[in-house]
mmCIF file of C-alpha atoms in Angstrom:
data_model
loop_
_atom_site.group_PDB
_atom_site.id
_atom_site.type_symbol
_atom_site.label_atom_id
_atom_site.label_comp_id
_atom_site.label_asym_id
_atom_site.label_seq_id
_atom_site.Cartn_x
_atom_site.Cartn_y
_atom_site.Cartn_z
ATOM 1 C CA UNK A 1 0.000 0.000 0.000
ATOM 2 C CA UNK A 2 2.838 2.363 0.871
ATOM 3 C CA UNK A 3 4.576 1.694 -2.460
ATOM 4 C CA UNK A 4 1.338 2.309 -4.315
ATOM 5 C CA UNK A 5 0.801 5.606 -2.497
ATOM 6 C CA UNK A 6 4.357 6.713 -3.318
ATOM 7 C CA UNK A 7 3.816 5.891 -6.998
ATOM 8 C CA UNK A 8 0.579 7.876 -7.049
ATOM 9 C CA UNK A 9 2.280 10.762 -5.257
ATOM 10 C CA UNK A 10 5.061 10.757 -7.864
ATOM 11 C CA UNK A 11 2.431 11.008 -10.612
ATOM 12 C CA UNK A 12 0.826 13.906 -8.744
ATOM 13 C CA UNK A 13 4.186 15.645 -8.458
ATOM 14 C CA UNK A 14 4.741 15.271 -12.210
ATOM 15 C CA UNK A 15 1.271 16.600 -12.979
ATOM 16 C CA UNK A 16 1.869 19.563 -10.656
ATOM 17 C CA UNK A 17 5.147 20.320 -12.440
ATOM 18 C CA UNK A 18 3.338 20.126 -15.784
ATOM 19 C CA UNK A 19 0.575 22.470 -14.589
ATOM 20 C CA UNK A 20 3.125 24.903 -13.152
ATOM 21 C CA UNK A 21 5.038 24.876 -16.440
ATOM 22 C CA UNK A 22 1.832 25.567 -18.385
ATOM 23 C CA UNK A 23 1.085 28.534 -16.117
ATOM 24 C CA UNK A 24 4.644 29.882 -16.498
ATOM 25 C CA UNK A 25 4.439 29.605 -20.293
ATOM 26 C CA UNK A 26 1.084 31.387 -20.336
ATOM 27 C CA UNK A 27 2.555 34.322 -18.387
ATOM 28 C CA UNK A 28 5.593 34.425 -20.666
ATOM 29 C CA UNK A 29 3.472 34.284 -23.832
ATOM 30 C CA UNK A 30 1.223 37.082 -22.568
ATOM 31 C CA UNK A 31 4.185 39.432 -22.124
ATOM 32 C CA UNK A 32 5.563 38.471 -25.550
ATOM 33 C CA UNK A 33 2.133 39.239 -27.053
ATOM 34 C CA UNK A 34 2.074 42.642 -25.326
ATOM 35 C CA UNK A 35 5.631 43.591 -26.252
ATOM 36 C CA UNK A 36 5.414 42.405 -29.878
ATOM 37 C CA UNK A 37 1.763 43.372 -30.401
ATOM 38 C CA UNK A 38 1.087 39.744 -31.367
ATOM 39 C CA UNK A 39 -2.691 39.608 -31.396
ATOM 40 C CA UNK A 40 -2.731 36.025 -32.698
ATOM 41 C CA UNK A 41 -0.761 34.886 -29.655
ATOM 42 C CA UNK A 42 -2.927 36.982 -27.333
ATOM 43 C CA UNK A 43 -6.066 35.392 -28.777
ATOM 44 C CA UNK A 44 -4.525 31.935 -28.418
ATOM 45 C CA UNK A 45 -3.907 32.603 -24.707
ATOM 46 C CA UNK A 46 -7.466 33.883 -24.279
ATOM 47 C CA UNK A 47 -8.830 30.723 -25.915
ATOM 48 C CA UNK A 48 -6.549 28.216 -24.141
ATOM 49 C CA UNK A 49 -7.580 28.671 -20.502
ATOM 50 C CA UNK A 50 -9.400 25.313 -20.672
ATOM 51 C CA UNK A 51 -6.031 23.529 -20.796
ATOM 52 C CA UNK A 52 -5.096 24.705 -17.297
ATOM 53 C CA UNK A 53 -8.661 24.141 -16.041
ATOM 54 C CA UNK A 54 -8.523 20.533 -17.274
ATOM 55 C CA UNK A 55 -5.170 19.986 -15.549
ATOM 56 C CA UNK A 56 -6.736 21.173 -12.290
ATOM 57 C CA UNK A 57 -9.653 18.746 -12.729
ATOM 58 C CA UNK A 58 -7.343 15.815 -13.486
ATOM 59 C CA UNK A 59 -5.158 16.450 -10.421
ATOM 60 C CA UNK A 60 -8.215 17.003 -8.240
ATOM 61 C CA UNK A 61 -9.685 13.693 -9.422
ATOM 62 C CA UNK A 62 -6.433 11.855 -8.661
ATOM 63 C CA UNK A 63 -6.310 13.413 -5.187
ATOM 64 C CA UNK A 64 -9.896 12.336 -4.462
ATOM 65 C CA UNK A 65 -9.142 8.767 -5.550
ATOM 66 C CA UNK A 66 -6.137 8.691 -3.223
ATOM 67 C CA UNK A 67 -8.259 9.942 -0.336
ATOM 68 C CA UNK A 68 -10.899 7.260 -0.926
ATOM 69 C CA UNK A 69 -8.652 4.322 -1.798
ATOM 70 C CA UNK A 70 -5.656 4.944 0.466
ATOM 71 C CA UNK A 71 -7.336 6.783 3.358
ATOM 72 C CA UNK A 72 -4.120 8.631 4.187
ATOM 73 C CA UNK A 73 -3.455 9.978 7.658
ATOM 74 C CA UNK A 74 -1.202 12.622 9.201
ATOM 75 C CA UNK A 75 1.594 13.690 6.843
ATOM 76 C CA UNK A 76 0.156 12.063 3.717
ATOM 77 C CA UNK A 77 -3.242 13.646 4.306
ATOM 78 C CA UNK A 78 -1.484 16.979 4.729
ATOM 79 C CA UNK A 79 0.295 16.509 1.393
ATOM 80 C CA UNK A 80 -2.919 15.866 -0.488
ATOM 81 C CA UNK A 81 -4.679 18.781 1.239
ATOM 82 C CA UNK A 82 -1.813 21.060 0.196
ATOM 83 C CA UNK A 83 -2.058 19.886 -3.423
ATOM 84 C CA UNK A 84 -5.784 20.687 -3.466
ATOM 85 C CA UNK A 85 -5.018 24.257 -2.388
ATOM 86 C CA UNK A 86 -2.057 24.670 -4.736
ATOM 87 C CA UNK A 87 -3.934 23.677 -7.878
ATOM 88 C CA UNK A 88 -6.688 26.149 -7.005
ATOM 89 C CA UNK A 89 -4.102 28.938 -6.960
ATOM 90 C CA UNK A 90 -2.535 27.698 -10.203
ATOM 91 C CA UNK A 91 -5.951 27.668 -11.884
ATOM 92 C CA UNK A 92 -6.619 31.226 -10.724
ATOM 93 C CA UNK A 93 -3.277 32.311 -12.155
ATOM 94 C CA UNK A 94 -4.428 30.850 -15.462
ATOM 95 C CA UNK A 95 -7.621 32.911 -15.234
ATOM 96 C CA UNK A 96 -5.632 36.085 -14.580
ATOM 97 C CA UNK A 97 -3.319 35.450 -17.534
ATOM 98 C CA UNK A 98 -6.449 35.089 -19.659
ATOM 99 C CA UNK A 99 -7.640 38.471 -18.330
ATOM 100 C CA UNK A 100 -4.262 39.979 -19.277
ATOM 101 C CA UNK A 101 -4.562 38.590 -22.800
ATOM 102 C CA UNK A 102 -7.997 40.171 -23.199
ATOM 103 C CA UNK A 103 -6.546 43.558 -22.210
ATOM 104 C CA UNK A 104 -3.750 43.072 -24.767
ATOM 105 C CA UNK A 105 -6.381 42.429 -27.440
ATOM 106 C CA UNK A 106 -8.098 45.656 -26.405
ATOM 107 C CA UNK A 107 -4.855 47.637 -26.683
ATOM 108 C CA UNK A 108 -4.339 46.063 -30.098
ATOM 109 C CA UNK A 109 -1.698 47.593 -32.334
ATOM 110 C CA UNK A 110 -1.843 51.017 -30.705
ATOM 111 C CA UNK A 111 1.499 52.561 -29.838
ATOM 112 C CA UNK A 112 2.376 51.962 -26.207
ATOM 113 C CA UNK A 113 2.542 55.133 -24.099
ATOM 114 C CA UNK A 114 5.683 53.943 -22.317
ATOM 115 C CA UNK A 115 8.514 51.515 -22.865
ATOM 116 C CA UNK A 116 7.838 48.168 -21.278
ATOM 117 C CA UNK A 117 10.443 47.687 -18.568
ATOM 118 C CA UNK A 118 8.875 46.900 -15.218
ATOM 119 C CA UNK A 119 5.894 44.863 -16.473
ATOM 120 C CA UNK A 120 8.183 42.205 -18.034
ATOM 121 C CA UNK A 121 10.239 42.279 -14.819
ATOM 122 C CA UNK A 122 7.066 41.608 -12.833
ATOM 123 C CA UNK A 123 6.157 38.744 -15.152
ATOM 124 C CA UNK A 124 9.644 37.246 -14.832
ATOM 125 C CA UNK A 125 9.442 37.493 -11.043
ATOM 126 C CA UNK A 126 6.040 35.770 -10.905
ATOM 127 C CA UNK A 127 7.213 32.973 -13.217
ATOM 128 C CA UNK A 128 10.204 32.444 -10.935
ATOM 129 C CA UNK A 129 7.905 32.321 -7.899
ATOM 130 C CA UNK A 130 5.620 29.719 -9.502
ATOM 131 C CA UNK A 131 8.574 27.586 -10.608
ATOM 132 C CA UNK A 132 10.348 27.705 -7.249
ATOM 133 C CA UNK A 133 7.196 27.035 -5.237
ATOM 134 C CA UNK A 134 6.509 23.846 -7.220
ATOM 135 C CA UNK A 135 10.171 22.820 -6.895
ATOM 136 C CA UNK A 136 9.959 23.438 -3.143
ATOM 137 C CA UNK A 137 6.946 21.125 -2.882
ATOM 138 C CA UNK A 138 8.404 18.322 -4.951
ATOM 139 C CA UNK A 139 11.758 18.477 -3.114
ATOM 140 C CA UNK A 140 10.241 19.250 0.314
ATOM 141 C CA UNK A 141 12.513 22.301 0.457
ATOM 142 C CA UNK A 142 11.297 24.519 3.295
ATOM 143 C CA UNK A 143 13.932 27.220 2.763
ATOM 144 C CA UNK A 144 13.071 27.541 -0.918
ATOM 145 C CA UNK A 145 9.380 27.926 -0.059
ATOM 146 C CA UNK A 146 10.231 30.690 2.409
ATOM 147 C CA UNK A 147 12.370 32.355 -0.265
ATOM 148 C CA UNK A 148 9.338 32.468 -2.577
ATOM 149 C CA UNK A 149 7.200 34.058 0.143
ATOM 150 C CA UNK A 150 9.804 36.788 0.702
ATOM 151 C CA UNK A 151 10.201 37.306 -3.070
ATOM 152 C CA UNK A 152 6.632 38.583 -3.312
ATOM 153 C CA UNK A 153 7.890 41.916 -1.941
ATOM 154 C CA UNK A 154 9.794 42.404 -5.214
ATOM 155 C CA UNK A 155 6.571 41.998 -7.214
ATOM 156 C CA UNK A 156 4.728 44.417 -4.912
ATOM 157 C CA UNK A 157 7.501 47.013 -5.233
ATOM 158 C CA UNK A 158 7.476 46.746 -9.028
ATOM 159 C CA UNK A 159 3.712 47.257 -9.027
ATOM 160 C CA UNK A 160 4.096 50.421 -6.930
ATOM 161 C CA UNK A 161 6.712 51.721 -9.385
ATOM 162 C CA UNK A 162 4.503 51.027 -12.408
ATOM 163 C CA UNK A 163 1.508 52.686 -10.750
ATOM 164 C CA UNK A 164 3.493 55.835 -9.989
ATOM 165 C CA UNK A 165 4.857 55.993 -13.549
ATOM 166 C CA UNK A 166 1.433 55.595 -15.129
ATOM 167 C CA UNK A 167 -0.142 58.218 -12.866
ATOM 168 C CA UNK A 168 2.614 60.646 -13.928
ATOM 169 C CA UNK A 169 1.886 59.922 -17.603
ATOM 170 C CA UNK A 170 -1.807 60.671 -17.100
ATOM 171 C CA UNK A 171 -0.983 63.930 -15.345
ATOM 172 C CA UNK A 172 1.263 64.970 -18.242
ATOM 173 C CA UNK A 173 -1.295 64.091 -20.897
ATOM 174 C CA UNK A 174 -4.884 63.055 -20.145
ATOM 175 C CA UNK A 175 -5.109 61.306 -23.524
ATOM 176 C CA UNK A 176 -2.802 58.628 -22.072
ATOM 177 C CA UNK A 177 -5.498 57.731 -19.576
ATOM 178 C CA UNK A 178 -7.232 54.818 -21.291
ATOM 179 C CA UNK A 179 -4.100 52.859 -22.115
ATOM 180 C CA UNK A 180 -2.516 53.767 -18.765
ATOM 181 C CA UNK A 181 -5.451 52.112 -17.024
ATOM 182 C CA UNK A 182 -5.085 49.036 -19.236
ATOM 183 C CA UNK A 183 -1.373 48.750 -18.414
ATOM 184 C CA UNK A 184 -2.107 49.312 -14.734
ATOM 185 C CA UNK A 185 -4.642 46.475 -14.837
ATOM 186 C CA UNK A 186 -2.045 44.177 -16.418
ATOM 187 C CA UNK A 187 0.343 45.072 -13.592
ATOM 188 C CA UNK A 188 -2.425 44.498 -11.044
ATOM 189 C CA UNK A 189 -3.122 41.028 -12.446
ATOM 190 C CA UNK A 190 0.604 40.257 -12.251
ATOM 191 C CA UNK A 191 0.594 41.395 -8.625
ATOM 192 C CA UNK A 192 -2.285 39.005 -7.944
ATOM 193 C CA UNK A 193 -0.385 36.217 -9.697
ATOM 194 C CA UNK A 194 2.482 36.918 -7.303
ATOM 195 C CA UNK A 195 0.039 36.643 -4.398
ATOM 196 C CA UNK A 196 -1.177 33.263 -5.659
ATOM 197 C CA UNK A 197 2.413 32.047 -6.049
ATOM 198 C CA UNK A 198 3.033 33.165 -2.472
ATOM 199 C CA UNK A 199 -0.074 31.200 -1.416
ATOM 200 C CA UNK A 200 1.324 28.100 -3.116
ATOM 201 C CA UNK A 201 4.587 28.502 -1.205
ATOM 202 C CA UNK A 202 2.666 28.864 2.058
ATOM 203 C CA UNK A 203 0.875 25.576 1.341
ATOM 204 C CA UNK A 204 4.268 24.010 0.680
ATOM 205 C CA UNK A 205 5.321 25.150 4.156
ATOM 206 C CA UNK A 206 2.126 23.570 5.515
ATOM 207 C CA UNK A 207 2.801 20.292 3.704
ATOM 208 C CA UNK A 208 6.241 20.114 5.353
ATOM 209 C CA UNK A 209 5.609 21.543 8.837
ATOM 210 C CA UNK A 210 1.873 21.126 9.400
ATOM 211 C CA UNK A 211 1.596 24.863 10.106
ATOM 212 C CA UNK A 212 -0.040 27.432 7.856
ATOM 213 C CA UNK A 213 0.421 31.203 7.967
ATOM 214 C CA UNK A 214 -3.274 31.683 8.808
ATOM 215 C CA UNK A 215 -2.825 29.646 11.993
ATOM 216 C CA UNK A 216 0.056 31.856 13.149
ATOM 217 C CA UNK A 217 -2.330 34.813 13.388
ATOM 218 C CA UNK A 218 -4.745 32.967 15.673
#
């Protein structure tokens, strides 16, 4: 029974890695679409959210089967509970990337009001957070998970910088307003993606220690 559980857990780990990779690629493609004004790619991202949704359903189904068939206790139950939470955050990241792609389609081929510097940096930071949080889970690396949680400050600081820059552009020329709001929304979605990646890392900490951040506040 133990060997069977370990095999199933290995499959779950692989599926989590695959889902995390799909989320990372979606973020990367969205920024490429924005920078290169690639509306075909943006539309593809908008249409492909089902792929990540289906990954969530498959992992959820496998987790439920493990709960019923193996009736795990203690640490193993904690692992499966953490996976349930992590895939929810990954799915929400997919939704937010889809929202970003829809904004890119709205901007279309219009000239951007500012050079894209900090938005790609935000995207790169969130991709790193997603990747490292999944690695931390698979390798049971508590320090790496904590590193991801601390890294969210970088994403938040980049968002504050972008917001200040866009507000300045609106003040200089009110005609920048519409696109400035669109770019600010893209940055806001990236900030939320960072928050979800932080959530994933916190569930990794829970899977290893049995303690979650929410319990520390009680």
